[in-house]
Amino acid sequence: MTDKAYETVMARKNQIMSDSLQINYADFEGEGISFDYEHMMNSVAYSMDEMISIQRELGVGNTPIVELKNMTQLARKYDPAGKGARIFIKDEAANASGSFKDRRASISCYHAKKLGYKGVVTATSGNYGAAVAAHAAKLGLKCIVVQECFDSKEVGQPEIVEKARKCEALGAEVVQLTVGPELFYQFLKILEETGYFNASLYTPFGIAGVETLGYEIKQQFDRQVGQQPDVVVVTNAGGGNLTGTVRGLRKAGNTSSQIVAASVDLSGLHMASDEDFNRKSFTTGHTGFGIPFSTNPDRSDVPRSAARPLRYMDRYVLVKQGEVFFITETLAWIEGLEKGPAGNTSLAAAFALAQDMDEDQIILVQETEYTGAGKSVQPQLSFARDNGIDIYFGDPDEEVPGESIVLPKDPGLIKARDLDLNQPKRSRIRTALAQSPSSANFSPAEWQFLAEEINGSIEDVEAFVQELTGGA
Amino acid sequence: MVKKGEWVQISAVVLTAEQRAAQVPEDTKATPLIMWVKGYLLEEEAEVGQEVMIETVTKRRVGGTLVQVNPVYTHSFGRYIPEITQIHQLLADALEGGAENDG
């Protein structure tokens, strides 16, 4: 019988990954810490035409873009004359299971089916589980979703509890766990036991699947609006949404839109803490994922992550929980669109950013998601209040994650707070230095790789290295 | 009494507090990693609290403590939150002013 003790299963990680993915990651490894990202994306993923065709069959993509005229009008009340860009959303809630995650899951499930797997397993507490369940159902694959759901008192975050219901409604087996990173251990055991495909969020298929989103944006704005968005705001967590969207935009010929990442500020809360687990009102799109996955993308559940957001972002802004709740209610009340928290994180940022842009400019929020019992503002605020979180109207800058949710007493107080991009870039180089046995004696290929990782030049990398090693 | 073939939920300890990974924060490390799964009861009959085997929708056989028969979803839209109605009022007021500016 196979030994299922924690250390022994973790020691078999590479073999389990290899059996469940059939991607030979060694093919893309380069000198030292470098690897050939584009080679991996080009040789493993599908072409744009193939992906569009797969997604059409599965009810994915071709989602509408909608101009938020009332939201724009509201934003213009708080900026100088002549300012206030037109705000648009791309309504990704219109996908099969209600979010952009359908784009990733559709390609992963199609690939699993093509390779002859009987089922798929995914480790996620979010929309991705529902998306994998939906496409597995349609393709006749079995589906297991492993989710972190409860704290040690068996209290579930309402959004995740709702997601379990949705996954089960779509035919999946849901394995629910208490808080902790050893979820990965349970995930590996199930992969090994079932021999199913690893529908990770971070494979090349998973990320390339989002490229169709960026591709559609370029075409829709050309056809329906006559100009490309000046700014595209993307909610950032694991980085796949941003990476895939920008790759798709670029492939379609848009090289001009400024790319802004947005996350909910949950600084101070520990993502693996049992006590902090139910003190946050957002389960994704927050800094607890956004920052670590930007600075160390290969921390994911595959050997090399295809989501590498730092390569594609021009700016990173933070918003507060209270601001996102406020803007979610605003979207429902003045635009007639009741949507979930993920896309509305970007919308809160866009509402503020639009006020610094000219009236003839366009800012696009590139996703929405479905909402319902558990995910919407009312259950989340009710849950927060039950957990002792102080909810009041004031200046959102006063908000302390885990202690308070401050709703803006005036819409003009909603802000997009810039995170200095040098911070995640420096952290990325710090990670590289820790991984490299040769320390700062990088080979030319490694210098080039790191420059690409931080979307900068070799001189930029050298400056960070000098700073971090004290100029030695 | 729960009979074979009934839809149930079980729970099981995946890792005891002592077996938890080194990198886990202290508060989490003080608790076991627990799992819940649903499926059809495989025993002829059982009571809540007993150790049982189930078959899940993917035909996996999983063992654990029987915790619930005919498990239900308990999440809801929560209690009334007066601040939400206040947001709506605030928006109505703000947009009224906006219309004037546009005029």
Coordinates of C-alpha atoms in Angstrom, one line a residue:
Chain A
M1 CA 0.0 0.0 0.0
T2 CA 1.2 3.5 -0.8
D3 CA 2.4 5.5 2.2
K4 CA 0.1 8.4 2.7
A5 CA 2.0 10.2 5.5
Y6 CA 2.5 14.0 4.9
E7 CA 6.2 14.0 4.2
T8 CA 6.1 11.0 1.9
V9 CA 3.2 12.3 -0.2
M10 CA 4.9 15.7 -0.5
A11 CA 8.1 13.9 -1.5
R12 CA 6.2 12.3 -4.4
K13 CA 5.0 15.7 -5.5
N14 CA 7.0 15.9 -8.8
Q15 CA 5.9 12.4 -9.9
I16 CA 2.2 13.1 -9.0
M17 CA 2.4 16.4 -10.9
S18 CA 4.0 14.8 -13.9
D19 CA 1.4 12.0 -14.1
S20 CA -1.5 14.4 -13.6
L21 CA -0.4 17.0 -16.2
Q22 CA 1.8 15.3 -18.7
I23 CA 3.8 18.5 -19.2
N24 CA 7.5 18.0 -19.1
Y25 CA 8.5 21.3 -17.4
A26 CA 12.2 20.3 -17.7
D27 CA 11.9 21.1 -21.5
F28 CA 11.6 24.8 -20.7
E29 CA 14.3 25.1 -18.0
G30 CA 17.2 27.3 -18.9
E31 CA 20.5 28.1 -17.2
G32 CA 20.4 28.4 -13.4
I33 CA 17.1 30.0 -12.3
S34 CA 15.9 30.9 -15.8
F35 CA 13.3 29.2 -17.9
D36 CA 11.8 29.9 -21.3
Y37 CA 8.3 31.2 -20.6
E38 CA 7.3 32.0 -24.2
H39 CA 8.6 28.6 -25.3
M40 CA 6.4 26.9 -22.6
M41 CA 3.3 29.0 -23.7
N42 CA 3.8 28.4 -27.4
S43 CA 4.5 24.7 -27.2
V44 CA 1.9 23.6 -24.6
A45 CA -1.1 25.9 -25.0
Y46 CA -3.6 26.0 -27.9
S47 CA -3.8 28.6 -30.6
M48 CA -6.2 31.5 -30.3
D49 CA -8.5 30.1 -33.1
E50 CA -8.5 26.7 -31.4
M51 CA -9.4 28.2 -28.0
I52 CA -12.2 30.4 -29.4
S53 CA -13.7 27.3 -31.0
I54 CA -13.4 25.2 -27.8
Q55 CA -14.9 28.0 -25.8
R56 CA -17.8 28.6 -28.2
E57 CA -18.8 24.9 -27.8
L58 CA -18.8 25.2 -24.1
G59 CA -20.8 28.5 -23.8
V60 CA -17.8 30.6 -23.0
G61 CA -16.6 34.0 -24.3
N62 CA -18.1 36.6 -26.5
T63 CA -19.4 38.4 -23.4
P64 CA -20.7 42.0 -23.9
I65 CA -19.0 45.2 -23.1
V66 CA -21.3 47.7 -21.3
E67 CA -20.8 51.5 -20.8
L68 CA -21.6 52.6 -17.3
K69 CA -23.0 56.0 -18.1
N70 CA -24.6 56.7 -14.7
M71 CA -21.4 55.6 -12.9
T72 CA -19.4 57.9 -15.1
Q73 CA -21.8 60.7 -14.4
L74 CA -21.4 60.1 -10.6
A75 CA -17.6 60.0 -10.9
R76 CA -17.6 63.3 -12.8
K77 CA -19.3 65.0 -9.8
Y78 CA -16.0 64.6 -7.9
D79 CA -13.4 65.8 -10.5
P80 CA -12.5 69.1 -12.2
A81 CA -14.4 70.1 -15.3
G82 CA -13.2 68.2 -18.4
K83 CA -12.1 65.2 -16.3
G84 CA -13.8 61.9 -15.8
A85 CA -13.2 59.1 -18.3
R86 CA -16.0 56.9 -19.7
I87 CA -16.2 53.7 -17.5
F88 CA -16.9 50.4 -19.3
I89 CA -17.2 46.8 -18.0
K90 CA -16.7 43.6 -19.8
D91 CA -19.6 41.4 -18.5
E92 CA -17.8 38.1 -17.8
A93 CA -20.6 37.0 -15.5
A94 CA -22.3 36.1 -18.8
N95 CA -20.0 33.0 -19.2
A96 CA -21.4 29.5 -18.6
S97 CA -20.8 29.3 -14.8
G98 CA -20.7 33.1 -14.2
S99 CA -17.2 34.3 -14.3
F100 CA -14.0 34.7 -16.5
K101 CA -12.8 31.5 -14.8
D102 CA -14.8 29.6 -17.5
R103 CA -12.1 30.6 -20.0
R104 CA -9.4 28.8 -18.0
A105 CA -11.5 25.8 -17.0
S106 CA -12.9 25.2 -20.5
I107 CA -9.4 24.8 -22.0
S108 CA -8.2 22.7 -19.1
C109 CA -11.2 20.3 -19.2
Y110 CA -11.0 20.0 -23.0
H111 CA -7.3 19.1 -22.7
A112 CA -8.0 16.6 -20.0
K113 CA -10.6 14.9 -22.1
K114 CA -8.3 14.9 -25.2
L115 CA -5.6 13.2 -23.2
G116 CA -8.1 10.5 -22.1
Y117 CA -8.4 11.3 -18.4
K118 CA -11.6 10.2 -16.7
G119 CA -11.8 13.1 -14.4
V120 CA -10.3 16.4 -13.2
V121 CA -9.3 17.6 -9.7
T122 CA -8.8 21.3 -8.7
A123 CA -7.8 23.0 -5.5
T124 CA -9.8 26.2 -5.3
S125 CA -12.3 28.0 -3.0
G126 CA -13.4 30.3 -5.7
N127 CA -15.2 30.6 -9.1
Y128 CA -12.7 28.4 -10.7
G129 CA -14.2 25.3 -8.9
A130 CA -17.6 26.1 -10.4
A131 CA -16.1 26.6 -13.8
V132 CA -14.2 23.3 -13.8
A133 CA -17.4 21.6 -12.5
A134 CA -19.4 23.1 -15.3
H135 CA -17.2 22.1 -18.2
A136 CA -16.4 18.6 -16.7
A137 CA -20.2 18.1 -16.6
K138 CA -20.6 19.1 -20.2
L139 CA -17.6 16.9 -21.3
G140 CA -18.6 13.9 -19.3
L141 CA -15.6 14.1 -16.9
K142 CA -15.8 13.4 -13.2
C143 CA -14.8 16.4 -11.0
I144 CA -13.5 16.9 -7.5
V145 CA -13.1 20.3 -6.0
V146 CA -10.9 20.7 -2.9
Q147 CA -11.6 23.9 -1.0
E148 CA -10.5 25.6 2.2
C149 CA -13.9 26.5 3.7
F150 CA -14.1 26.4 7.5
D151 CA -12.2 27.7 10.5
S152 CA -11.6 25.4 13.4
K153 CA -15.0 26.3 14.9
E154 CA -16.5 24.9 11.7
V155 CA -17.7 28.3 10.6
G156 CA -17.6 28.8 6.9
Q157 CA -16.9 32.0 5.0
P158 CA -20.4 32.6 3.3
E159 CA -18.8 33.2 -0.2
I160 CA -17.0 29.8 0.0
V161 CA -20.0 28.0 1.4
E162 CA -22.0 29.3 -1.6
K163 CA -19.3 28.1 -3.9
A164 CA -19.5 24.6 -2.5
R165 CA -23.3 24.6 -3.3
K166 CA -22.7 25.8 -6.8
C167 CA -20.0 23.2 -7.5
E168 CA -22.3 20.4 -6.1
A169 CA -25.2 21.8 -8.2
L170 CA -22.9 21.3 -11.3
G171 CA -22.2 17.7 -10.4
A172 CA -18.8 18.0 -8.6
E173 CA -17.7 16.2 -5.4
V174 CA -16.6 18.9 -3.0
V175 CA -13.9 18.1 -0.4
Q176 CA -14.1 20.8 2.3
L177 CA -11.2 21.5 4.6
T178 CA -10.4 23.7 7.6
V179 CA -7.7 26.5 7.1
G180 CA -4.2 25.6 6.1
P181 CA -1.7 25.2 3.3
E182 CA -1.7 21.4 3.7
L183 CA -4.8 21.5 1.5
F184 CA -2.1 20.8 -1.2
Y185 CA -1.3 17.5 0.6
Q186 CA -5.0 16.4 0.4
F187 CA -5.1 17.5 -3.2
L188 CA -2.0 15.4 -4.1
K189 CA -3.5 12.4 -2.3
I190 CA -6.7 12.7 -4.3
L191 CA -4.8 13.1 -7.6
E192 CA -2.7 10.0 -6.8
E193 CA -5.7 8.0 -5.7
T194 CA -8.0 8.8 -8.7
G195 CA -5.4 9.3 -11.5
Y196 CA -7.4 12.3 -12.7
F197 CA -6.1 15.4 -14.5
N198 CA -4.7 18.3 -12.4
A199 CA -6.9 21.2 -13.6
S200 CA -4.5 23.7 -11.9
L201 CA -5.2 27.4 -12.3
Y202 CA -1.6 27.9 -13.4
T203 CA -1.0 25.6 -16.3
P204 CA -0.3 27.1 -19.8
F205 CA -3.8 26.0 -20.9
G206 CA -5.3 27.7 -17.9
I207 CA -3.6 31.0 -18.6
A208 CA -3.8 30.9 -22.4
G209 CA -7.6 30.4 -22.0
V210 CA -7.9 33.9 -20.7
E211 CA -6.1 35.3 -23.8
T212 CA -9.4 35.2 -25.6
L213 CA -10.7 37.8 -23.1
G214 CA -8.1 40.3 -24.2
Y215 CA -8.6 39.4 -27.8
E216 CA -12.3 40.1 -27.6
I217 CA -11.7 43.5 -25.8
K218 CA -9.5 44.7 -28.8
Q219 CA -12.1 43.6 -31.4
Q220 CA -15.1 44.9 -29.5
F221 CA -13.7 48.3 -28.8
D222 CA -12.6 48.7 -32.5
R223 CA -16.1 47.7 -33.7
Q224 CA -18.4 49.1 -31.1
V225 CA -16.6 52.1 -29.7
G226 CA -14.1 53.1 -32.3
Q227 CA -11.2 53.5 -29.9
Q228 CA -9.3 51.3 -27.5
P229 CA -9.5 51.7 -23.8
D230 CA -6.8 54.0 -22.4
V231 CA -6.7 52.1 -19.2
V232 CA -7.6 48.5 -18.5
V233 CA -8.1 47.6 -14.8
V234 CA -7.7 44.0 -13.7
T235 CA -8.4 42.5 -10.3
N236 CA -5.2 40.8 -9.2
A237 CA -5.0 37.7 -7.1
G238 CA -3.0 34.7 -8.5
G239 CA -2.1 36.8 -11.5
G240 CA -3.7 34.6 -14.3
N241 CA -6.5 37.1 -15.0
L242 CA -4.0 39.9 -15.7
T243 CA -1.4 37.7 -17.5
G244 CA -3.9 36.1 -19.9
T245 CA -5.9 39.3 -20.6
V246 CA -2.8 41.3 -21.5
R247 CA -1.3 38.6 -23.6
G248 CA -4.6 38.4 -25.5
L249 CA -4.7 42.2 -25.9
R250 CA -1.2 42.3 -27.3
K251 CA -1.8 39.4 -29.6
A252 CA -4.8 41.2 -31.0
G253 CA -2.7 44.3 -31.7
N254 CA -3.4 46.5 -28.7
T255 CA -0.1 47.7 -27.3
S256 CA -1.4 51.0 -26.0
S257 CA -3.7 50.4 -23.1
Q258 CA -2.2 51.1 -19.7
I259 CA -2.6 48.0 -17.5
V260 CA -3.6 48.6 -13.9
A261 CA -3.7 45.8 -11.3
A262 CA -6.1 46.3 -8.5
S263 CA -6.4 44.3 -5.2
V264 CA -8.3 44.8 -2.0
D265 CA -6.0 45.8 0.8
L266 CA -6.0 43.1 3.5
S267 CA -2.6 43.9 4.8
G268 CA -2.0 42.6 8.4
L269 CA -4.2 39.5 7.9
H270 CA -2.4 36.2 7.6
M271 CA -3.8 34.0 4.9
A272 CA -3.0 30.7 6.7
S273 CA -4.3 31.9 10.1
D274 CA -7.3 30.1 11.5
E275 CA -8.2 33.2 13.6
D276 CA -7.9 35.6 10.6
F277 CA -9.8 33.4 8.2
N278 CA -13.3 34.7 9.0
R279 CA -12.2 38.2 9.7
K280 CA -11.9 39.1 6.0
S281 CA -14.8 39.9 3.8
F282 CA -13.0 39.0 0.5
T283 CA -11.8 35.6 -0.3
T284 CA -9.9 36.6 -3.5
G285 CA -8.7 39.6 -5.4
H286 CA -6.9 40.8 -2.3
T287 CA -3.3 41.6 -1.4
G288 CA -2.9 38.2 0.5
F289 CA -2.7 36.6 -2.9
G290 CA -1.9 39.5 -5.2
I291 CA 1.4 40.5 -3.7
P292 CA 3.0 37.0 -3.0
F293 CA 1.9 35.6 -6.4
S294 CA 3.3 38.7 -8.2
T295 CA 6.7 38.5 -6.4
N296 CA 7.0 34.7 -6.5
P297 CA 4.8 33.3 -9.2
D298 CA 6.3 29.8 -8.9
R299 CA 4.8 29.4 -5.4
S300 CA 1.7 27.9 -7.2
D301 CA 0.7 24.2 -7.5
V302 CA 2.7 23.6 -10.7
P303 CA 6.5 23.6 -11.2
R304 CA 6.4 26.7 -13.4
S305 CA 3.4 29.1 -13.2
A306 CA 2.1 30.4 -16.5
A307 CA 0.7 33.4 -14.5
R308 CA 3.4 36.0 -14.3
P309 CA 1.6 39.3 -13.7
L310 CA 4.6 41.4 -12.9
R311 CA 5.6 41.0 -16.6
Y312 CA 2.5 42.8 -17.7
M313 CA 1.4 45.4 -15.2
D314 CA 2.1 49.1 -15.5
R315 CA 0.6 50.2 -12.2
Y316 CA -0.7 48.5 -9.1
V317 CA -3.4 50.1 -6.9
L318 CA -5.1 49.1 -3.7
V319 CA -8.7 49.7 -2.6
K320 CA -10.4 49.1 0.7
Q321 CA -13.2 46.5 1.5
G322 CA -15.7 49.3 2.4
E323 CA -15.1 50.9 -1.0
V324 CA -15.8 47.7 -2.9
F325 CA -19.0 47.1 -1.0
F326 CA -20.1 50.7 -1.6
I327 CA -19.3 50.5 -5.4
T328 CA -21.1 47.0 -5.6
E329 CA -24.3 48.6 -4.2
T330 CA -23.8 51.6 -6.6
L331 CA -23.5 49.3 -9.6
A332 CA -26.7 47.6 -8.7
W333 CA -28.7 50.7 -7.8
I334 CA -27.7 53.1 -10.6
E335 CA -26.7 50.7 -13.4
G336 CA -29.1 47.8 -12.7
L337 CA -26.2 45.3 -12.6
E338 CA -25.9 43.1 -9.5
K339 CA -22.4 41.5 -9.7
G340 CA -19.9 39.9 -7.4
P341 CA -16.9 41.2 -5.5
A342 CA -14.1 40.2 -7.9
G343 CA -14.7 42.5 -10.8
N344 CA -16.1 45.2 -8.4
T345 CA -12.7 45.5 -6.8
S346 CA -11.4 46.8 -10.2
L347 CA -14.6 48.9 -10.5
A348 CA -13.9 50.7 -7.2
A349 CA -10.4 51.5 -8.5
A350 CA -11.7 52.6 -11.9
F351 CA -14.2 54.9 -10.3
A352 CA -11.3 56.8 -8.6
L353 CA -8.9 56.5 -11.6
A354 CA -11.5 57.8 -14.1
Q355 CA -11.5 61.1 -12.1
D356 CA -7.8 61.8 -13.2
M357 CA -8.5 61.0 -16.8
D358 CA -9.9 63.2 -19.6
E359 CA -13.6 63.0 -20.5
D360 CA -12.8 61.6 -24.0
Q361 CA -10.8 58.8 -22.5
I362 CA -12.0 55.3 -21.7
I363 CA -11.3 53.1 -18.7
L364 CA -12.3 49.4 -18.8
V365 CA -13.0 47.0 -16.0
Q366 CA -12.3 43.7 -17.7
E367 CA -14.5 41.4 -15.7
T368 CA -17.7 40.9 -13.7
E369 CA -18.7 37.8 -11.8
Y370 CA -22.1 36.3 -10.7
T371 CA -23.3 37.0 -7.2
G372 CA -25.9 35.5 -4.8
A373 CA -26.5 34.3 -1.3
G374 CA -23.1 34.2 0.4
K375 CA -21.3 36.4 -2.1
S376 CA -23.3 39.6 -2.1
V377 CA -22.9 42.7 0.1
Q378 CA -25.7 41.9 2.6
P379 CA -24.5 38.4 3.7
Q380 CA -20.9 39.5 3.8
L381 CA -21.6 42.6 6.0
S382 CA -23.9 40.5 8.2
F383 CA -21.2 37.9 8.6
A384 CA -18.5 40.6 9.3
R385 CA -20.7 42.2 12.0
D386 CA -21.3 38.7 13.6
N387 CA -17.5 38.3 13.7
G388 CA -17.1 41.6 15.6
I389 CA -16.0 43.8 12.6
D390 CA -16.9 47.4 13.1
I391 CA -18.9 48.7 10.1
Y392 CA -19.4 52.4 9.8
F393 CA -19.5 55.4 7.4
G394 CA -16.3 57.5 7.3
D395 CA -13.0 57.9 5.4
P396 CA -12.0 54.5 4.0
D397 CA -8.4 55.3 4.7
E398 CA -9.2 54.6 8.4
E399 CA -10.1 51.0 7.6
V400 CA -8.1 48.3 9.5
P401 CA -8.4 44.9 7.8
G402 CA -9.8 42.4 10.3
E403 CA -11.1 45.1 12.6
S404 CA -13.2 47.5 10.6
I405 CA -15.0 48.1 7.3
V406 CA -15.3 51.8 6.5
L407 CA -17.9 52.7 4.0
P408 CA -17.2 56.0 2.2
K409 CA -19.4 58.7 3.7
D410 CA -19.1 60.4 0.4
P411 CA -18.4 58.7 -3.0
G412 CA -15.6 61.3 -3.6
L413 CA -13.6 59.6 -0.8
I414 CA -13.1 56.4 -2.9
K415 CA -9.4 56.2 -3.8
A416 CA -7.0 54.0 -5.8
R417 CA -3.9 53.9 -3.6
D418 CA -0.7 53.4 -5.6
L419 CA 1.6 50.6 -4.6
D420 CA 5.2 51.5 -5.6
L421 CA 5.9 48.8 -8.3
N422 CA 9.5 48.8 -7.2
Q423 CA 8.4 47.0 -4.1
P424 CA 7.1 43.8 -5.8
K425 CA 10.0 44.0 -8.4
R426 CA 12.6 44.2 -5.6
S427 CA 10.9 41.2 -3.9
R428 CA 11.0 39.3 -7.1
I429 CA 14.8 39.8 -7.4
R430 CA 15.1 38.9 -3.7
T431 CA 13.4 35.6 -4.3
A432 CA 15.7 35.0 -7.3
L433 CA 18.8 35.7 -5.2
A434 CA 17.6 33.2 -2.5
Q435 CA 17.0 30.5 -5.2
S436 CA 20.2 31.0 -7.0
P437 CA 23.2 29.0 -5.8
S438 CA 25.5 31.4 -7.6
S439 CA 23.9 34.4 -5.7
A440 CA 24.5 37.5 -7.8
N441 CA 26.8 35.9 -10.3
F442 CA 24.0 35.4 -12.8
S443 CA 24.7 34.2 -16.3
P444 CA 23.6 36.4 -19.2
A445 CA 20.6 34.2 -19.7
E446 CA 19.6 34.7 -16.0
W447 CA 20.0 38.5 -16.2
Q448 CA 17.8 38.5 -19.3
F449 CA 15.2 36.3 -17.6
L450 CA 15.0 38.5 -14.5
A451 CA 14.7 41.6 -16.7
E452 CA 11.7 40.0 -18.3
E453 CA 10.3 38.9 -15.0
I454 CA 10.2 42.5 -13.7
N455 CA 9.2 44.0 -17.1
G456 CA 12.4 46.1 -17.0
S457 CA 15.9 46.2 -18.3
I458 CA 19.1 44.3 -17.2
E459 CA 20.2 47.7 -15.6
D460 CA 17.1 47.7 -13.5
V461 CA 17.9 44.2 -12.3
E462 CA 21.5 45.2 -11.5
A463 CA 20.3 48.1 -9.5
F464 CA 18.0 45.9 -7.4
V465 CA 20.7 43.3 -6.9
Q466 CA 23.2 46.0 -5.8
E467 CA 20.7 47.4 -3.4
L468 CA 19.8 43.9 -2.0
T469 CA 23.4 42.6 -1.6
G470 CA 24.7 45.9 -0.3
G471 CA 26.7 46.6 -3.4
A472 CA 28.9 43.5 -2.9
Chain B
M1 CA -31.1 5.2 12.3
V2 CA -29.5 6.0 8.9
K3 CA -29.9 3.3 6.2
K4 CA -27.6 2.2 3.4
G5 CA -27.8 4.4 0.3
E6 CA -28.9 7.6 2.2
W7 CA -27.1 10.9 1.3
V8 CA -24.9 11.8 4.2
Q9 CA -21.9 14.0 5.2
I10 CA -18.9 12.7 7.0
S11 CA -15.9 14.4 8.6
A12 CA -12.4 13.1 9.1
V13 CA -9.1 14.3 10.6
V14 CA -6.6 14.7 7.7
L15 CA -3.7 15.8 10.0
T16 CA -3.7 16.0 13.8
A17 CA -2.4 19.2 15.4
E18 CA 0.9 17.4 16.0
Q19 CA 1.2 16.4 12.3
R20 CA 0.7 19.9 10.8
A21 CA 3.3 21.4 8.5
A22 CA 6.1 23.4 9.8
Q23 CA 5.2 26.7 8.0
V24 CA 1.7 26.9 9.5
P25 CA 1.1 29.8 11.9
E26 CA 0.8 29.0 15.6
D27 CA -3.0 29.5 15.9
T28 CA -3.7 27.2 13.0
K29 CA -1.1 24.7 14.2
A30 CA -3.0 24.3 17.5
T31 CA -5.9 22.8 15.5
P32 CA -6.3 19.6 13.4
L33 CA -6.8 19.8 9.6
I34 CA -10.4 18.5 9.2
M35 CA -12.2 17.4 6.0
W36 CA -15.9 17.1 5.2
V37 CA -17.2 15.0 2.2
K38 CA -20.7 14.0 1.1
G39 CA -21.9 10.7 -0.4
Y40 CA -24.1 7.6 -0.1
L41 CA -23.8 5.6 3.1
L42 CA -22.3 2.2 2.4
E43 CA -23.0 0.6 5.9
E44 CA -26.3 -1.3 6.2
E45 CA -27.3 1.1 9.1
A46 CA -25.5 3.6 11.2
E47 CA -26.0 6.4 13.7
V48 CA -24.7 10.0 13.6
G49 CA -21.3 10.0 15.4
Q50 CA -20.3 6.5 14.1
E51 CA -17.3 5.7 11.9
V52 CA -18.7 4.9 8.4
M53 CA -17.7 4.5 4.8
I54 CA -19.4 6.4 2.0
E55 CA -19.3 6.4 -1.8
T56 CA -19.0 10.0 -3.3
V57 CA -20.5 11.2 -6.6
T58 CA -17.2 10.3 -8.3
K59 CA -17.5 6.8 -6.8
R60 CA -14.6 7.3 -4.4
R61 CA -14.9 5.4 -1.1
V62 CA -14.1 7.6 1.8
G63 CA -14.3 6.9 5.6
G64 CA -15.1 9.2 8.5
T65 CA -17.5 10.1 11.2
L66 CA -21.1 10.4 10.2
V67 CA -22.0 14.1 10.9
Q68 CA -25.2 14.8 9.0
V69 CA -28.0 12.9 7.1
N70 CA -29.6 14.7 4.2
P71 CA -27.2 17.6 4.6
V72 CA -28.6 21.1 3.8
Y73 CA -27.1 24.4 2.8
T74 CA -27.4 26.9 5.6
H75 CA -25.9 30.0 4.0
S76 CA -28.3 32.9 3.5
F77 CA -28.5 36.6 2.6
G78 CA -27.9 37.4 6.2
R79 CA -29.6 39.9 8.5
Y80 CA -30.7 43.4 7.6
I81 CA -27.8 45.8 7.4
P82 CA -29.1 49.4 7.8
E83 CA -25.9 50.8 6.2
I84 CA -26.9 49.3 2.9
T85 CA -30.1 51.2 2.8
Q86 CA -28.1 54.3 3.8
I87 CA -25.8 53.7 0.8
H88 CA -28.9 53.7 -1.5
Q89 CA -30.1 57.0 0.1
L90 CA -26.7 58.6 -0.3
L91 CA -26.6 57.6 -4.0
A92 CA -30.1 59.0 -4.6
D93 CA -29.0 62.3 -3.0
A94 CA -25.7 62.4 -4.9
L95 CA -27.2 61.7 -8.3
E96 CA -29.9 64.3 -7.8
G97 CA -27.2 66.9 -7.6
G98 CA -25.5 65.4 -10.7
A99 CA -28.6 65.9 -12.8
E100 CA -28.5 69.6 -12.0
N101 CA -24.9 69.9 -13.0
D102 CA -25.7 68.2 -16.3
G103 CA -28.6 70.5 -17.0

